[in-house]
Amino acid sequence: MLNKSDLQLIESELIAMEEPYLATLANDIHTNEADLMAVHRGETFVTSLSLSVLQRINAYFRDYPPFNSDTGEVIDDLDQLRLSCDYRHIRDLLQQEIVEYNFYHDTNLDAYSPIWIERDPGEGYRAIVNFYLPALGGVPQSETTLYQSLVGDVMTEMAIMGWQFE
């Protein structure tokens, strides 16, 4: 079974890999290259991949450890690749908004409720920097790219990428 640390490392490895190596990985583990590319580009999170694909990726990296493509040396300390984000504040804010909404309204927000998230536009792991719940009518104050998701998926991503800070 994969834990939060494993998922965080798989996300980090897929982001760090150069695109030609993603094609090789997809071929070797018999999965769709487009799915791996979507994680690599930050369009989806690693949990969008099936459990069997995640287990095959994890096994692949045990058999063929990641390497530095400039030097060709194997990366012994995988924590060098590990990406993380301290989501305590934004997670608490999201939970507070959900609790308040559920207290004052007849319909409840739950894990399957829609949410729009704003991601850091930088390279690497594109952390969630803001969220908008359609039920609350929140809208961005400037031009930004929003990604549609579900509250449960966003909470899962924050738990995986920020487990060290809990």
PDB file of C-alpha atoms in Angstrom:
ATOM      1  CA  MET A   1       0.000   0.000   0.000  1.00  0.00           C
ATOM      2  CA  LEU A   2       1.214   3.486  -0.804  1.00  0.00           C
ATOM      3  CA  ASN A   3       1.320   6.146   1.895  1.00  0.00           C
ATOM      4  CA  LYS A   4       1.382   9.967   1.738  1.00  0.00           C
ATOM      5  CA  SER A   5       5.163  10.009   1.547  1.00  0.00           C
ATOM      6  CA  ASP A   6       5.174   7.624  -1.428  1.00  0.00           C
ATOM      7  CA  LEU A   7       2.557   9.663  -3.279  1.00  0.00           C
ATOM      8  CA  GLN A   8       4.409  12.894  -2.572  1.00  0.00           C
ATOM      9  CA  LEU A   9       7.632  11.389  -3.896  1.00  0.00           C
ATOM     10  CA  ILE A  10       5.935  10.017  -7.040  1.00  0.00           C
ATOM     11  CA  GLU A  11       4.431  13.465  -7.714  1.00  0.00           C
ATOM     12  CA  SER A  12       7.863  15.036  -7.216  1.00  0.00           C
ATOM     13  CA  GLU A  13       9.608  12.499  -9.461  1.00  0.00           C
ATOM     14  CA  LEU A  14       7.102  12.949 -12.281  1.00  0.00           C
ATOM     15  CA  ILE A  15       7.476  16.726 -12.098  1.00  0.00           C
ATOM     16  CA  ALA A  16      11.278  16.529 -12.043  1.00  0.00           C
ATOM     17  CA  MET A  17      11.573  14.074 -14.961  1.00  0.00           C
ATOM     18  CA  GLU A  18      12.396  15.429 -18.378  1.00  0.00           C
ATOM     19  CA  GLU A  19       9.689  14.817 -20.957  1.00  0.00           C
ATOM     20  CA  PRO A  20      11.572  12.231 -23.066  1.00  0.00           C
ATOM     21  CA  TYR A  21      12.049  10.081 -19.950  1.00  0.00           C
ATOM     22  CA  LEU A  22       8.323  10.263 -19.197  1.00  0.00           C
ATOM     23  CA  ALA A  23       7.654   8.554 -22.523  1.00  0.00           C
ATOM     24  CA  THR A  24      10.107   5.791 -21.580  1.00  0.00           C
ATOM     25  CA  LEU A  25       8.506   5.413 -18.156  1.00  0.00           C
ATOM     26  CA  ALA A  26       5.017   5.216 -19.682  1.00  0.00           C
ATOM     27  CA  ASN A  27       6.175   2.554 -22.127  1.00  0.00           C
ATOM     28  CA  ASP A  28       7.996   0.523 -19.471  1.00  0.00           C
ATOM     29  CA  ILE A  29       5.073   0.456 -17.036  1.00  0.00           C
ATOM     30  CA  HIS A  30       2.414   0.110 -19.763  1.00  0.00           C
ATOM     31  CA  THR A  31       0.425   3.243 -19.111  1.00  0.00           C
ATOM     32  CA  ASN A  32      -0.793   6.258 -21.030  1.00  0.00           C
ATOM     33  CA  GLU A  33       1.940   8.855 -21.566  1.00  0.00           C
ATOM     34  CA  ALA A  34      -0.643  11.673 -21.644  1.00  0.00           C
ATOM     35  CA  ASP A  35      -1.678  10.879 -18.059  1.00  0.00           C
ATOM     36  CA  LEU A  36       1.926  11.163 -16.863  1.00  0.00           C
ATOM     37  CA  MET A  37       2.423  14.364 -18.866  1.00  0.00           C
ATOM     38  CA  ALA A  38      -0.671  15.896 -17.237  1.00  0.00           C
ATOM     39  CA  VAL A  39       0.863  15.315 -13.792  1.00  0.00           C
ATOM     40  CA  HIS A  40       4.251  16.569 -15.036  1.00  0.00           C
ATOM     41  CA  ARG A  41       2.715  19.824 -16.295  1.00  0.00           C
ATOM     42  CA  GLY A  42       0.646  20.365 -13.148  1.00  0.00           C
ATOM     43  CA  GLU A  43      -2.679  19.890 -14.925  1.00  0.00           C
ATOM     44  CA  THR A  44      -3.669  17.046 -12.596  1.00  0.00           C
ATOM     45  CA  PHE A  45      -2.432  15.644  -9.324  1.00  0.00           C
ATOM     46  CA  VAL A  46      -0.830  12.234  -8.893  1.00  0.00           C
ATOM     47  CA  THR A  47      -4.002  10.824  -7.305  1.00  0.00           C
ATOM     48  CA  SER A  48      -5.684  11.063 -10.714  1.00  0.00           C
ATOM     49  CA  LEU A  49      -3.605   8.020 -11.721  1.00  0.00           C
ATOM     50  CA  SER A  50      -4.944   4.574 -10.875  1.00  0.00           C
ATOM     51  CA  LEU A  51      -3.579   2.697  -7.885  1.00  0.00           C
ATOM     52  CA  SER A  52      -2.020   0.050 -10.147  1.00  0.00           C
ATOM     53  CA  VAL A  53      -0.192   2.726 -12.170  1.00  0.00           C
ATOM     54  CA  LEU A  54       1.057   4.366  -8.958  1.00  0.00           C
ATOM     55  CA  GLN A  55       2.306   1.011  -7.664  1.00  0.00           C
ATOM     56  CA  ARG A  56       4.080   0.309 -10.976  1.00  0.00           C
ATOM     57  CA  ILE A  57       5.733   3.759 -10.888  1.00  0.00           C
ATOM     58  CA  ASN A  58       6.855   3.168  -7.306  1.00  0.00           C
ATOM     59  CA  ALA A  59       8.293  -0.257  -8.217  1.00  0.00           C
ATOM     60  CA  TYR A  60       9.948   1.186 -11.348  1.00  0.00           C
ATOM     61  CA  PHE A  61      11.800   3.807  -9.316  1.00  0.00           C
ATOM     62  CA  ARG A  62      12.956   1.143  -6.850  1.00  0.00           C
ATOM     63  CA  ASP A  63      14.400  -0.888  -9.754  1.00  0.00           C
ATOM     64  CA  TYR A  64      15.636   2.121 -11.749  1.00  0.00           C
ATOM     65  CA  PRO A  65      16.438   4.981  -9.367  1.00  0.00           C
ATOM     66  CA  PRO A  66      16.162   8.524 -10.763  1.00  0.00           C
ATOM     67  CA  PHE A  67      19.364  10.062 -12.039  1.00  0.00           C
ATOM     68  CA  ASN A  68      20.726  13.502 -12.765  1.00  0.00           C
ATOM     69  CA  SER A  69      20.526  13.834 -16.555  1.00  0.00           C
ATOM     70  CA  ASP A  70      23.413  16.333 -16.604  1.00  0.00           C
ATOM     71  CA  THR A  71      25.916  14.124 -14.777  1.00  0.00           C
ATOM     72  CA  GLY A  72      24.360  10.674 -15.257  1.00  0.00           C
ATOM     73  CA  GLU A  73      24.746   9.976 -11.535  1.00  0.00           C
ATOM     74  CA  VAL A  74      22.019   8.134  -9.658  1.00  0.00           C
ATOM     75  CA  ILE A  75      20.267  10.277  -7.059  1.00  0.00           C
ATOM     76  CA  ASP A  76      20.804   8.328  -3.837  1.00  0.00           C
ATOM     77  CA  ASP A  77      18.950  10.737  -1.561  1.00  0.00           C
ATOM     78  CA  LEU A  78      15.456  10.925  -3.031  1.00  0.00           C
ATOM     79  CA  ASP A  79      14.578  13.673  -0.570  1.00  0.00           C
ATOM     80  CA  GLN A  80      16.530  15.952  -2.924  1.00  0.00           C
ATOM     81  CA  LEU A  81      13.614  15.532  -5.338  1.00  0.00           C
ATOM     82  CA  ARG A  82      10.851  15.725  -2.750  1.00  0.00           C
ATOM     83  CA  LEU A  83       8.577  18.725  -3.203  1.00  0.00           C
ATOM     84  CA  SER A  84       6.287  19.890  -0.431  1.00  0.00           C
ATOM     85  CA  CYS A  85       4.103  22.777   0.586  1.00  0.00           C
ATOM     86  CA  ASP A  86       2.917  23.973   3.993  1.00  0.00           C
ATOM     87  CA  TYR A  87      -0.836  23.962   3.468  1.00  0.00           C
ATOM     88  CA  ARG A  88      -1.857  24.405   7.112  1.00  0.00           C
ATOM     89  CA  HIS A  89      -3.217  27.935   6.669  1.00  0.00           C
ATOM     90  CA  ILE A  90      -5.113  27.410   3.401  1.00  0.00           C
ATOM     91  CA  ARG A  91      -6.462  24.028   4.573  1.00  0.00           C
ATOM     92  CA  ASP A  92      -7.722  25.564   7.827  1.00  0.00           C
ATOM     93  CA  LEU A  93      -9.308  28.417   5.884  1.00  0.00           C
ATOM     94  CA  LEU A  94     -11.071  25.995   3.518  1.00  0.00           C
ATOM     95  CA  GLN A  95     -12.328  23.873   6.411  1.00  0.00           C
ATOM     96  CA  GLN A  96     -13.603  26.990   8.190  1.00  0.00           C
ATOM     97  CA  GLU A  97     -15.489  28.143   5.072  1.00  0.00           C
ATOM     98  CA  ILE A  98     -17.096  24.708   4.684  1.00  0.00           C
ATOM     99  CA  VAL A  99     -18.133  24.501   8.348  1.00  0.00           C
ATOM    100  CA  GLU A 100     -19.647  27.989   8.280  1.00  0.00           C
ATOM    101  CA  TYR A 101     -21.495  27.312   5.024  1.00  0.00           C
ATOM    102  CA  ASN A 102     -22.864  24.008   6.305  1.00  0.00           C
ATOM    103  CA  PHE A 103     -23.989  25.645   9.571  1.00  0.00           C
ATOM    104  CA  TYR A 104     -26.013  28.393   7.863  1.00  0.00           C
ATOM    105  CA  HIS A 105     -27.411  26.571   4.815  1.00  0.00           C
ATOM    106  CA  ASP A 106     -29.734  23.643   4.229  1.00  0.00           C
ATOM    107  CA  THR A 107     -27.462  22.080   1.598  1.00  0.00           C
ATOM    108  CA  ASN A 108     -24.035  20.896   2.665  1.00  0.00           C
ATOM    109  CA  LEU A 109     -20.647  21.276   1.058  1.00  0.00           C
ATOM    110  CA  ASP A 110     -18.852  17.936   1.099  1.00  0.00           C
ATOM    111  CA  ALA A 111     -15.999  16.081  -0.598  1.00  0.00           C
ATOM    112  CA  TYR A 112     -17.942  15.976  -3.873  1.00  0.00           C
ATOM    113  CA  SER A 113     -18.691  19.705  -3.991  1.00  0.00           C
ATOM    114  CA  PRO A 114     -17.087  21.656  -6.831  1.00  0.00           C
ATOM    115  CA  ILE A 115     -14.215  24.010  -6.139  1.00  0.00           C
ATOM    116  CA  TRP A 116     -12.054  26.200  -8.331  1.00  0.00           C
ATOM    117  CA  ILE A 117      -8.391  26.443  -7.381  1.00  0.00           C
ATOM    118  CA  GLU A 118      -5.692  28.875  -8.347  1.00  0.00           C
ATOM    119  CA  ARG A 119      -2.181  27.470  -8.633  1.00  0.00           C
ATOM    120  CA  ASP A 120       1.212  29.097  -8.368  1.00  0.00           C
ATOM    121  CA  PRO A 121       2.184  29.760 -11.994  1.00  0.00           C
ATOM    122  CA  GLY A 122       5.854  28.816 -11.418  1.00  0.00           C
ATOM    123  CA  GLU A 123       7.795  25.742 -12.392  1.00  0.00           C
ATOM    124  CA  GLY A 124       7.807  22.436 -10.544  1.00  0.00           C
ATOM    125  CA  TYR A 125       5.004  21.636  -8.143  1.00  0.00           C
ATOM    126  CA  ARG A 126       2.342  24.245  -8.791  1.00  0.00           C
ATOM    127  CA  ALA A 127       1.016  24.742  -5.289  1.00  0.00           C
ATOM    128  CA  ILE A 128      -2.555  25.740  -4.579  1.00  0.00           C
ATOM    129  CA  VAL A 129      -2.504  29.413  -3.594  1.00  0.00           C
ATOM    130  CA  ASN A 130      -6.215  30.205  -3.458  1.00  0.00           C
ATOM    131  CA  PHE A 131      -9.615  28.586  -3.801  1.00  0.00           C
ATOM    132  CA  TYR A 132     -13.108  29.635  -4.812  1.00  0.00           C
ATOM    133  CA  LEU A 133     -16.231  27.754  -3.798  1.00  0.00           C
ATOM    134  CA  PRO A 134     -19.059  28.302  -6.306  1.00  0.00           C
ATOM    135  CA  ALA A 135     -21.608  27.873  -3.505  1.00  0.00           C
ATOM    136  CA  LEU A 136     -20.141  30.966  -1.783  1.00  0.00           C
ATOM    137  CA  GLY A 137     -19.954  33.006  -4.965  1.00  0.00           C
ATOM    138  CA  GLY A 138     -16.256  33.814  -4.586  1.00  0.00           C
ATOM    139  CA  VAL A 139     -14.490  35.188  -7.646  1.00  0.00           C
ATOM    140  CA  PRO A 140     -10.858  36.101  -8.320  1.00  0.00           C
ATOM    141  CA  GLN A 141      -9.932  39.772  -8.046  1.00  0.00           C
ATOM    142  CA  SER A 142      -7.482  39.644 -10.953  1.00  0.00           C
ATOM    143  CA  GLU A 143      -6.951  37.706 -14.157  1.00  0.00           C
ATOM    144  CA  THR A 144      -5.876  34.189 -13.288  1.00  0.00           C
ATOM    145  CA  THR A 145      -6.179  30.617 -14.510  1.00  0.00           C
ATOM    146  CA  LEU A 146      -8.521  28.489 -12.444  1.00  0.00           C
ATOM    147  CA  TYR A 147      -8.663  24.703 -12.314  1.00  0.00           C
ATOM    148  CA  GLN A 148     -11.890  22.893 -11.496  1.00  0.00           C
ATOM    149  CA  SER A 149     -11.740  20.127  -8.938  1.00  0.00           C
ATOM    150  CA  LEU A 150     -13.661  18.604  -6.053  1.00  0.00           C
ATOM    151  CA  VAL A 151     -13.250  19.648  -2.421  1.00  0.00           C
ATOM    152  CA  GLY A 152     -12.192  16.110  -1.431  1.00  0.00           C
ATOM    153  CA  ASP A 153      -9.499  15.954  -4.131  1.00  0.00           C
ATOM    154  CA  VAL A 154      -8.105  19.329  -3.070  1.00  0.00           C
ATOM    155  CA  MET A 155      -8.038  18.303   0.594  1.00  0.00           C
ATOM    156  CA  THR A 156      -6.287  15.052  -0.366  1.00  0.00           C
ATOM    157  CA  GLU A 157      -3.648  16.917  -2.378  1.00  0.00           C
ATOM    158  CA  MET A 158      -3.001  19.287   0.525  1.00  0.00           C
ATOM    159  CA  ALA A 159      -2.692  16.354   2.939  1.00  0.00           C
ATOM    160  CA  ILE A 160      -0.204  14.551   0.675  1.00  0.00           C
ATOM    161  CA  MET A 161       1.986  17.507  -0.258  1.00  0.00           C
ATOM    162  CA  GLY A 162       2.038  18.949   3.261  1.00  0.00           C
ATOM    163  CA  TRP A 163       2.215  15.873   5.506  1.00  0.00           C
ATOM    164  CA  GLN A 164       5.600  16.874   6.947  1.00  0.00           C
ATOM    165  CA  PHE A 165       4.118  20.059   8.423  1.00  0.00           C
ATOM    166  CA  GLU A 166       1.282  18.403  10.344  1.00  0.00           C
TER     167      GLU A 166
END
